[in-house]
Short mmCIF file of C-alpha atoms in Angstrom, two decimals:
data_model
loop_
_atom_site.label_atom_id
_atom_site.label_comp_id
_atom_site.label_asym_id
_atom_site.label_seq_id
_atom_site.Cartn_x
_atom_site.Cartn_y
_atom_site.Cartn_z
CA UNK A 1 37.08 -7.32 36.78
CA UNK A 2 34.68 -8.28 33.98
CA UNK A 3 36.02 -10.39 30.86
CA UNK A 4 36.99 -7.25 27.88
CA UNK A 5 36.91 -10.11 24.95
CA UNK A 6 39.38 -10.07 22.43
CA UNK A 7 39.55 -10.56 18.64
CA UNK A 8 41.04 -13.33 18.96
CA UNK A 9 38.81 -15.76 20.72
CA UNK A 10 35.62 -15.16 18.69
CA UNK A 11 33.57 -13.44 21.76
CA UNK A 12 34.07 -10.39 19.96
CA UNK A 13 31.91 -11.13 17.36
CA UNK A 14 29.15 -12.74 19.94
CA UNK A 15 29.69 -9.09 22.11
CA UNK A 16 29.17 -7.05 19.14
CA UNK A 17 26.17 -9.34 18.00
CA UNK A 18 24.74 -9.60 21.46
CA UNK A 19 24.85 -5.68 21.75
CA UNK A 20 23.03 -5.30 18.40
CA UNK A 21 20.42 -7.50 19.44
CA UNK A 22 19.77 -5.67 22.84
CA UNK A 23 19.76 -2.29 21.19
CA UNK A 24 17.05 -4.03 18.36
CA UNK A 25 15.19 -4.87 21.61
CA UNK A 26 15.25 -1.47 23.57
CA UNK A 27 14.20 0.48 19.92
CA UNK A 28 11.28 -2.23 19.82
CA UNK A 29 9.91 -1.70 23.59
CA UNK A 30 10.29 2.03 23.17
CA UNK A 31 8.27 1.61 20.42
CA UNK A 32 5.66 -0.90 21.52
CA UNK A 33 5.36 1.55 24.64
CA UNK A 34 4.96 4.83 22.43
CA UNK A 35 2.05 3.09 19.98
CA UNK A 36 0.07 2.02 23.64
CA UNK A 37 0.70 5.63 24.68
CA UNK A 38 -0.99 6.81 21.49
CA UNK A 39 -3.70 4.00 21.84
CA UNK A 40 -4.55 4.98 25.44
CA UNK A 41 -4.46 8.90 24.71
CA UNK A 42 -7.69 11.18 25.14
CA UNK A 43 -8.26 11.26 22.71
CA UNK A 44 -6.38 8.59 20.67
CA UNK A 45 -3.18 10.24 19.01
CA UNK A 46 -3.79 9.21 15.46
CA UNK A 47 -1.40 10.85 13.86
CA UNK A 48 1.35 9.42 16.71
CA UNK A 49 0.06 6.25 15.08
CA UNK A 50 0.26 7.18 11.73
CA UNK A 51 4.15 7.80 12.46
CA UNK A 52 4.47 4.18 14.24
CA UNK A 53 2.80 2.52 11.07
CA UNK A 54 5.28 4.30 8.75
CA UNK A 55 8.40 4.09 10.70
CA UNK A 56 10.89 1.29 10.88
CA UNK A 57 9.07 -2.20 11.27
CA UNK A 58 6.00 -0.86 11.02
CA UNK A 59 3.37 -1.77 13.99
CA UNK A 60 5.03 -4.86 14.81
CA UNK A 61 3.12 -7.48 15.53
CA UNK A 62 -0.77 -8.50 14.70
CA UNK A 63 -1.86 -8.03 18.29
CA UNK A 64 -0.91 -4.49 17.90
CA UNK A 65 -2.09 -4.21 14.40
CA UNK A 66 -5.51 -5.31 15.84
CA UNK A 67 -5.75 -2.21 17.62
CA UNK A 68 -4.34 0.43 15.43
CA UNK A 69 -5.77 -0.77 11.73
CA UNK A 70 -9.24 0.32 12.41
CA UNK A 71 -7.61 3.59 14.20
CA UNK A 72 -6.03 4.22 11.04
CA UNK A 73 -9.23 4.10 9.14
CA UNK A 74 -11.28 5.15 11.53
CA UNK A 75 -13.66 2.10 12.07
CA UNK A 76 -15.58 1.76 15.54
CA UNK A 77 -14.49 -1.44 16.79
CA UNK A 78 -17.89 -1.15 19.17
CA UNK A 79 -20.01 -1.08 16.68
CA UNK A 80 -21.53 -4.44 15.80
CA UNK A 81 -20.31 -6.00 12.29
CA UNK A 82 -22.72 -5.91 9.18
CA UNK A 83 -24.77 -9.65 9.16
CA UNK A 84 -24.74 -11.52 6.02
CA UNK A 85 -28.02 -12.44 4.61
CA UNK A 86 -27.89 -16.47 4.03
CA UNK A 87 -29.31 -16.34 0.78
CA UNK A 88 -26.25 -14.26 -0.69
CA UNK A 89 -24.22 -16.90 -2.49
CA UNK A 90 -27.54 -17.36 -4.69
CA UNK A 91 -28.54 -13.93 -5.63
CA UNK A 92 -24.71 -12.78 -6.04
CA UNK A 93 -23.62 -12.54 -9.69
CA UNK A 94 -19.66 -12.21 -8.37
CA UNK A 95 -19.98 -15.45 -6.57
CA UNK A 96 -18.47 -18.34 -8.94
CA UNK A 97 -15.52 -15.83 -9.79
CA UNK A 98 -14.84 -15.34 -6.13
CA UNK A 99 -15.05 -19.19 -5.47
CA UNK A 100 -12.52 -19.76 -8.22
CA UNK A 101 -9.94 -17.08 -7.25
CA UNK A 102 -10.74 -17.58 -3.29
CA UNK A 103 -9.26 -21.41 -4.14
CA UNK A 104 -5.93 -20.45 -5.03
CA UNK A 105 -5.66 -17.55 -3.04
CA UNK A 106 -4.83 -19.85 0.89
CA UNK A 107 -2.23 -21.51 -0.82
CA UNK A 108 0.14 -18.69 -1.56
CA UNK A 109 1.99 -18.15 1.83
CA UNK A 110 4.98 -20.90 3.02
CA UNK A 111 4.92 -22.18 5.48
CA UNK A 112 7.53 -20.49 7.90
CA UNK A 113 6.20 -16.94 6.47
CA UNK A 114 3.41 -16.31 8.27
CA UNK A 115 1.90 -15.18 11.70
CA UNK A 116 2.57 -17.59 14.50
CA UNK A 117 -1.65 -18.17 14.51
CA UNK A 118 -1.76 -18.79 11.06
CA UNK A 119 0.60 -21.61 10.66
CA UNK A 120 -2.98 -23.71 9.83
CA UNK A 121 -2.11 -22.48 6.57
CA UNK A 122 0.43 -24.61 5.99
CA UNK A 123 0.16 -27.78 3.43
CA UNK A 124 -0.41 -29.98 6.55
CA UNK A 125 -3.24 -28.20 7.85
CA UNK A 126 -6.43 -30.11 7.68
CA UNK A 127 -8.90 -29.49 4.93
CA UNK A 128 -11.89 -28.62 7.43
CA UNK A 129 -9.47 -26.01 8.57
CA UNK A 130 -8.60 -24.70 5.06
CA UNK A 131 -12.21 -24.87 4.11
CA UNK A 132 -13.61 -22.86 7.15
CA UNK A 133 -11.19 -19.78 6.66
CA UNK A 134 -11.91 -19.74 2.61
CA UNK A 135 -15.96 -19.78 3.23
CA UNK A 136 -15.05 -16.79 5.60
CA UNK A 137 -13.18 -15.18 2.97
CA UNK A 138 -16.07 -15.72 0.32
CA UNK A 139 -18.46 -13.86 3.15
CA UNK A 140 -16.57 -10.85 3.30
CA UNK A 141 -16.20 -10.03 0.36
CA UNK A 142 -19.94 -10.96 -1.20
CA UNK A 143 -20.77 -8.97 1.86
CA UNK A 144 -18.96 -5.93 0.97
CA UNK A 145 -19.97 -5.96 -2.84
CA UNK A 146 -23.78 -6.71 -1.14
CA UNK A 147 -23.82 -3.84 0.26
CA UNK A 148 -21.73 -1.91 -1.38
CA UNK A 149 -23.39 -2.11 -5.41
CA UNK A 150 -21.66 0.79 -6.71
CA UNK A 151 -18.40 -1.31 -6.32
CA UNK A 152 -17.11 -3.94 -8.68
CA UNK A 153 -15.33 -6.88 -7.63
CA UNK A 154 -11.53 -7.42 -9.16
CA UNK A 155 -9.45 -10.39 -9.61
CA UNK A 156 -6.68 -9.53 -6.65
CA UNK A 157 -9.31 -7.84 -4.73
CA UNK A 158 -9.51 -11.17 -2.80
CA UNK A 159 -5.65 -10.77 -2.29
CA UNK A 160 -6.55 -7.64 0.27
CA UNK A 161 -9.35 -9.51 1.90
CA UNK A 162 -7.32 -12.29 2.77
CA UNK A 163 -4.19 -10.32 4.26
CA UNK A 164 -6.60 -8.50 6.65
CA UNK A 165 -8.52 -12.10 7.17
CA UNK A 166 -5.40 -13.67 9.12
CA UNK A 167 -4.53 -10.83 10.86
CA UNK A 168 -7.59 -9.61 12.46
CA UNK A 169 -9.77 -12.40 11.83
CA UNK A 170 -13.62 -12.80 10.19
CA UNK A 171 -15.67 -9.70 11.87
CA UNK A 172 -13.18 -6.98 11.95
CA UNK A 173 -11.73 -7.63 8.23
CA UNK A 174 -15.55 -7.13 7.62
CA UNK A 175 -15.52 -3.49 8.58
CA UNK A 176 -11.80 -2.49 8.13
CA UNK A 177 -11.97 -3.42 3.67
CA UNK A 178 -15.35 -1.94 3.89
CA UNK A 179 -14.03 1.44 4.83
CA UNK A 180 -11.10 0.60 2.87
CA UNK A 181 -12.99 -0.34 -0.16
CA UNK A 182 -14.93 2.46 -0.63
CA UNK A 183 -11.63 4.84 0.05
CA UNK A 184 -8.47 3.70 -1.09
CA UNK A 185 -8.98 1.00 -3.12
CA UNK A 186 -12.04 2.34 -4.60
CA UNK A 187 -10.98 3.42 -8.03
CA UNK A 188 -9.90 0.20 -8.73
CA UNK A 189 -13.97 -1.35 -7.89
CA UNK A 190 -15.15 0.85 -10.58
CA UNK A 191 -16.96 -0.67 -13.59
CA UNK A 192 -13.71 -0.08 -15.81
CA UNK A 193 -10.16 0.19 -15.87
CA UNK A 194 -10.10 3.59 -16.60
CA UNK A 195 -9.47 5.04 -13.41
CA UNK A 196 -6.61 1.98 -12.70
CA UNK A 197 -5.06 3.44 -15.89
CA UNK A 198 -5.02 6.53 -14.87
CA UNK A 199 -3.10 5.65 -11.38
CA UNK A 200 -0.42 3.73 -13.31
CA UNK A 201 0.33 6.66 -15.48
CA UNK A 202 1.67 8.58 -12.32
CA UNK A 203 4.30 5.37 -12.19
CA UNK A 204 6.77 6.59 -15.48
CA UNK A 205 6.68 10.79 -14.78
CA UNK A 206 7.85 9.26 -10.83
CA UNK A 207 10.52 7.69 -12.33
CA UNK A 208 11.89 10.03 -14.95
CA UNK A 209 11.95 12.64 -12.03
CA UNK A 210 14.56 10.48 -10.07
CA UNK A 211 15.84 8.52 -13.19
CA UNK A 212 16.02 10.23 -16.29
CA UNK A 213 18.15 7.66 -18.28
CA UNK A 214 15.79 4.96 -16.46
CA UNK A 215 12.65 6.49 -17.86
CA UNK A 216 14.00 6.87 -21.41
CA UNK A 217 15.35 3.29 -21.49
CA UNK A 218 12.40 1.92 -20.08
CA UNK A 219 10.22 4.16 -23.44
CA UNK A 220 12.44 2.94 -25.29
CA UNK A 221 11.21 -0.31 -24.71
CA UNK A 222 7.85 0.38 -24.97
CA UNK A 223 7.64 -1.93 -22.02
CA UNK A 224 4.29 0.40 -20.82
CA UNK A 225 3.30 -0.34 -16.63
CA UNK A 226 0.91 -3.60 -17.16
CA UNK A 227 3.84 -4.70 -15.19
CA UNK A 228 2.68 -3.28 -12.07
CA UNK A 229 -0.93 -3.72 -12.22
CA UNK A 230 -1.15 -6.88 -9.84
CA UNK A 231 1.18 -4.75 -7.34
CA UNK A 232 -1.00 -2.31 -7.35
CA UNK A 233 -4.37 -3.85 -7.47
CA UNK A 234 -3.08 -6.17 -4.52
CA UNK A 235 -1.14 -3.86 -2.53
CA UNK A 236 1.79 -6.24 -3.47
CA UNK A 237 -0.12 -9.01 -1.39
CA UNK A 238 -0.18 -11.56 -4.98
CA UNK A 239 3.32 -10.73 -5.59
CA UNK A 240 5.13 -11.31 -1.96
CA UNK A 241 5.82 -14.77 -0.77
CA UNK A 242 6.74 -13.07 2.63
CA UNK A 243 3.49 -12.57 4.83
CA UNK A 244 5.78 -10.03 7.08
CA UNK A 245 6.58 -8.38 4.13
CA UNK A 246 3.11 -7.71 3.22
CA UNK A 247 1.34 -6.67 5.97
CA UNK A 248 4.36 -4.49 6.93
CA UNK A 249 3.52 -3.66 3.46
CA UNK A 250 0.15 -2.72 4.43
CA UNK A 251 0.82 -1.10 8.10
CA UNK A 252 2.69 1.97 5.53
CA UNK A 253 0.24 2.13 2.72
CA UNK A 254 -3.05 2.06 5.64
CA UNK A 255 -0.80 5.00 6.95
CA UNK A 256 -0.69 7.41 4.09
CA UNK A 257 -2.04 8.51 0.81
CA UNK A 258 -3.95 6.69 -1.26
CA UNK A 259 -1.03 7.00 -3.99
CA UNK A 260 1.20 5.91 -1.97
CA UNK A 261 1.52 2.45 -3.50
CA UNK A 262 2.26 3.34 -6.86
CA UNK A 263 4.92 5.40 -5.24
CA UNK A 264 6.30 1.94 -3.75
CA UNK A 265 5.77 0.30 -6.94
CA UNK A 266 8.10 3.45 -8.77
CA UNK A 267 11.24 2.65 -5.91
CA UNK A 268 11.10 -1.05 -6.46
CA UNK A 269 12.21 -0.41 -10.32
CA UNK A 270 14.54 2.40 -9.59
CA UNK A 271 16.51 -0.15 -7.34
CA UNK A 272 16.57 -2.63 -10.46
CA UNK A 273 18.04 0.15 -12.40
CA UNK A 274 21.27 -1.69 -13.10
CA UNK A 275 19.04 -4.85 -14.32
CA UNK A 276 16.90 -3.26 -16.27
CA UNK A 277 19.47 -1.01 -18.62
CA UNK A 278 21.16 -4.61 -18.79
CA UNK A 279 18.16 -5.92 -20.23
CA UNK A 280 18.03 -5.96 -24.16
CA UNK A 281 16.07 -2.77 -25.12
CA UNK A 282 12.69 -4.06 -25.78
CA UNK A 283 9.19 -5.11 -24.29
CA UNK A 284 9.56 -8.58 -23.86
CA UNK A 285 12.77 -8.87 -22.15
CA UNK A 286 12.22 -5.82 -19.79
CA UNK A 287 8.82 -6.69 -19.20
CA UNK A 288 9.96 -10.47 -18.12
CA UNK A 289 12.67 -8.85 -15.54
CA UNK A 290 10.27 -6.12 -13.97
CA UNK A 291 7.27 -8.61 -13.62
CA UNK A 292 9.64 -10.82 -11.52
CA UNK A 293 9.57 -9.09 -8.65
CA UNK A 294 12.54 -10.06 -6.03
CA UNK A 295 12.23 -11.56 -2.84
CA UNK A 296 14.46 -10.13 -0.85
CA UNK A 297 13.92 -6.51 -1.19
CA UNK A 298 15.57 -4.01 1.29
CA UNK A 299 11.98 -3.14 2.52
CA UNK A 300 12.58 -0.30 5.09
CA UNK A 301 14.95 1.28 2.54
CA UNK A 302 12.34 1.11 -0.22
CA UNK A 303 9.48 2.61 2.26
CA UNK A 304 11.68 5.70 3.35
CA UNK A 305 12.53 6.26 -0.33
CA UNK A 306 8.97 6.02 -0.73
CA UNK A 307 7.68 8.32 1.49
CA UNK A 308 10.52 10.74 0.99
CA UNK A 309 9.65 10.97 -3.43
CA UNK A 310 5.93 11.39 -2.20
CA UNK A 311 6.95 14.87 -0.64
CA UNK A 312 9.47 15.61 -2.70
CA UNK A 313 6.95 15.17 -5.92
CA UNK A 314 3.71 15.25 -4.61
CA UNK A 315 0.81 14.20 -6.86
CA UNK A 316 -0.18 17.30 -8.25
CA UNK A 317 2.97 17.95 -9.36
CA UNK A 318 3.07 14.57 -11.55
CA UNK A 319 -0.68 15.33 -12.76
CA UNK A 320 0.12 16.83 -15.75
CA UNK A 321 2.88 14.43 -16.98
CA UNK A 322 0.66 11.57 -15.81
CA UNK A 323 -2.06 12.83 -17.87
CA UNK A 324 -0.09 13.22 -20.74
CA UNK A 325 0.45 9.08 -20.77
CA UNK A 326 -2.94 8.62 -21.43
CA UNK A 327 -4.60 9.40 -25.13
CA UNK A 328 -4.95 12.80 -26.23
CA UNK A 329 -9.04 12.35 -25.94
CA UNK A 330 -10.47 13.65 -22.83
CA UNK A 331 -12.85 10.87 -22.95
CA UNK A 332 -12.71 9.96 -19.30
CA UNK A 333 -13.52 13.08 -18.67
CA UNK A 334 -16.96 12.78 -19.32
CA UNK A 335 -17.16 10.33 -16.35
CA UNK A 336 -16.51 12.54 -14.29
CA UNK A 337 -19.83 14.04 -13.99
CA UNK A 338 -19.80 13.31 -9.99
CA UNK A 339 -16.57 15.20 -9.46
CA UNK A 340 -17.93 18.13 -7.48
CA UNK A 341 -19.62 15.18 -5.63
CA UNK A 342 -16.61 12.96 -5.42
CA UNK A 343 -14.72 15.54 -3.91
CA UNK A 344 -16.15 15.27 -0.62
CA UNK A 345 -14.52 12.03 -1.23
CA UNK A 346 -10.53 11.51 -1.70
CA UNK A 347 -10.15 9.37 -4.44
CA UNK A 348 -6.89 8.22 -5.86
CA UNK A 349 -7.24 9.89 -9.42
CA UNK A 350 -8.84 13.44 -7.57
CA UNK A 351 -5.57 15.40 -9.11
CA UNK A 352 -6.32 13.60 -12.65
CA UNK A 353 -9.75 14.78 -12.43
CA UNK A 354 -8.43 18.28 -11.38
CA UNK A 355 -6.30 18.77 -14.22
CA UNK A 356 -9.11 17.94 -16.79
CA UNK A 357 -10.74 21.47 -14.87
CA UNK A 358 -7.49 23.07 -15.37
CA UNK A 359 -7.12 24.00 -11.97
CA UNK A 360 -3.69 22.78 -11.66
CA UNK A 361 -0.41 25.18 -12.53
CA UNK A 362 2.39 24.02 -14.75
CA UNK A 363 5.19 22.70 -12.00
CA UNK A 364 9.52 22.99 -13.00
CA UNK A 365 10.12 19.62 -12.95
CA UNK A 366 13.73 18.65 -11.05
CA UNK A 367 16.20 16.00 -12.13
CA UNK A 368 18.21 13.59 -9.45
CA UNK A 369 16.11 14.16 -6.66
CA UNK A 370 18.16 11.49 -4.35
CA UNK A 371 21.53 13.51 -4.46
CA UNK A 372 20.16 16.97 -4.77
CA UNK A 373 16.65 17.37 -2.88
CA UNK A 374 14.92 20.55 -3.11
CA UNK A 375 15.22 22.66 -0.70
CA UNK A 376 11.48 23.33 0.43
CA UNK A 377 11.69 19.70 1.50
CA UNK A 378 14.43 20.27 3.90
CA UNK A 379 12.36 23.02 5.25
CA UNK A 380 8.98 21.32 5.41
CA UNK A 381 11.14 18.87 7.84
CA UNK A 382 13.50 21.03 9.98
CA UNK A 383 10.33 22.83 10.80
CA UNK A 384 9.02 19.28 11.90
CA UNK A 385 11.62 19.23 14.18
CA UNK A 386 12.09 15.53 14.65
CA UNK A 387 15.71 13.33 14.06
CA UNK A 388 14.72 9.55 14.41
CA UNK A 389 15.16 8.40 10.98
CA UNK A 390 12.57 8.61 9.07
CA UNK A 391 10.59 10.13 11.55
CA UNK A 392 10.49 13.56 9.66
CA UNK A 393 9.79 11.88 6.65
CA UNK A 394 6.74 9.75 8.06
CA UNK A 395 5.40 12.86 9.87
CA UNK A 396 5.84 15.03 6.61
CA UNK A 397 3.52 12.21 3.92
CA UNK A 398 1.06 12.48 6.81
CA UNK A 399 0.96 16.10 6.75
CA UNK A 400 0.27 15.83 2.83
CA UNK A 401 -1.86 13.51 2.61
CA UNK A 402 -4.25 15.57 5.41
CA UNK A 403 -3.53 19.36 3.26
CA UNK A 404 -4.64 16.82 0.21
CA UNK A 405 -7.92 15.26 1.88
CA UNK A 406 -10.93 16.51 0.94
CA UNK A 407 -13.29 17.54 4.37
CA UNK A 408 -14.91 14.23 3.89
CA UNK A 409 -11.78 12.49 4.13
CA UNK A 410 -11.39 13.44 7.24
CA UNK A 411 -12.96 10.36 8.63
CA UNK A 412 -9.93 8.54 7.23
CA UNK A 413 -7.36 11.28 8.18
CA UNK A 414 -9.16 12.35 11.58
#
């Protein structure tokens, strides 16, 4: 007869522990199994993969994020990687800015934090070693910016690089921020911060749709959204000491709309509620305790919240408030000559630019979205028919995003 433990002798507590970890390592298998399934489809299930990326834990591990990455954004891994002409570090007028930033920027992950190949990055690892993976960082991105002129390098921008630099190495980081570059990150690479602006706006309308009292506290402060700008501009890469945290981080945001991230940013201060209306009711003391971001975030919670506001209150329904943040002047509106152009490209302000053209209708807005979600959501997902949590959810900001993408796009949301 097998052993039934009892509470008494403490085998309980291993049994029940033991059990957890078994079912942790079933749900991961299945998973691993259902993202080579998707890989080894004819052709490749993208959107299968999209789902994986979103989905609790993400993709998993590097070796898999290898392979699904450039699926994501639709880079030919066959394809040979651009060449770097030698004389670049001369002719480049970004290159002492990227030297000094690309400096700092291998000593921000503990050791203990980061992939099992990357422990080199640790403050034992030899110099030759350091030195070697910062010149590689420097050569992506004066490579990118070389052949890319129309995009403008950013302090953080180097923050990206280097994420995708340990996890899929020198040539393939090449090609993936390229694409990336010119897509989702591209409004940031623009000569000003207009179009940055503009994306931060969408942050405060987010909140007050979930958090009324929040919102008003927080305008009452006057504490603005400069708080967010490094998350943004980084894709949280400065701000997390956590290298799993990140590129989980990343495996969601390469996954969905290019909003998506200021969406993140929005359900990391609506979890600090309670902190922040204990805050004393002005800039400098709110600002302090949202620029602080915590550690120890409930991650997964914070990405299904995420991805469940982004259908719930999809950009064009924050447009107009987001707009209204912004000065009365319709100044940046004049620079956006190339819009019929630029909408054979998604970029991240594309609803902005929409509602200077008044093509966008006046939405109801709706108050405590987390206890009382609208009902067209629930629709949009039993139609989806799926039950894994947050399957439907995952499956649903992939759906938006595509009905959102310009046909150019496409490429990015095959």
């Amino acid at each position: 007869m097998a052993h039934r433990p009892s509470q008494g002798d403490g085998s309980a507590g291993r049994w029940k522990r033991g059990a957890g970890k078994a079912d942790f390592n079933a749900k991961r298998k299945k998973k691993v199994a259902e993202i080579h399934q998707a890989l080894n489809s004819d052709p490749i299930d993208v959107a299968a993969l999209r789902r994986m990326a979103i989905s609790e834990g993400g993709l998993l591990t590097d070796e898999i994020r290898c392979q699904v990455w450039p699926k994501l954004l639709n880079v030919n891994t066959n394809e040979p990687p651009p060449v770097s002409r030698k004389d670049l570090r001369q002719l480049s007028k970004d290159y002492q800015q990227v030297l000094l930033d690309v400096r700092r920027s291998l000593r921000r992950f503990p050791p203990g934090s980061l992939p099992i190949q990357m422990h080199l990055l640790s403050p034992g690892m030899p110099d030759e070693q350091r030195e070697g993976l910062q010149e590689e960082l420097i050569d992506i991105i004066l490579l990118i910016l070389d052949r890319n002129p129309q995009l403008h390098y950013y302090q953080g921008y180097h923050d990206i690089v280097v994420t995708f630099l340990l996890v899929v190495g020198e040539k393939l980081a090449t090609s993936l921020v390229e694409k990336l570059s010119t897509h989702h990150l591209r409004d940031f690479m623009d000569p000003t911060m207009d179009n940055t602006k503009h994306i931060l706006n969408y942050l405060m309308p987010i909140i007050d749709q979930v958090n009324p009292q929040l919102h008003d506290f927080m305008q009452s402060a006057e504490v603005g959204t400069i708080f967010a700008l490094s998350w943004l501009i980084t894709w949280f890469g400065h701000v997390l000491s956590d290298f799993r945290h990140v590129v989980r981080l990343y495996d969601f945001f390469l996954a969905c709309h290019p909003l998506m991230p200021i969406y993140f940013a929005a359900v990391i201060v609506l979890y600090r509620e309670q902190e922040v209306l204990d805050c004393d009711c002005d800039m400098a003391s709110v600002h302090h305790l949202l620029s602080q971001i915590p550690q120890d975030l409930p991650y997964e919670t914070l990405i299904s919240r995420a991805g469940d506001l982004f259908v719930q209150f999809p950009p064009s329904e924050l447009a107009r408030e987001a707009a209204a943040q912004q000065e009365a002047d319709r100044t940046a509106a004049s620079t956006f000559k190339d819009f019929e152009l630029a909408s054979a490209q998604q970029r991240p302000d594309m609803v902005l630019r929409q509602r200077f053209r008044g093509l966008l209708r006046p939405e109801a807005r709706t108050k405590d979205v987390l206890t009382k979600p609208r009902t067209n959501r629930f629709v949009k997902l039993a139609v989806m028919g799926l039950t894994v949590a947050l399957g439907a959810a995952a499956l649903a900001v992939v759906k938006s995003a595509l009905e959102w993408a310009p046909k150019f796009q496409l490429q990015l949301f095959p």
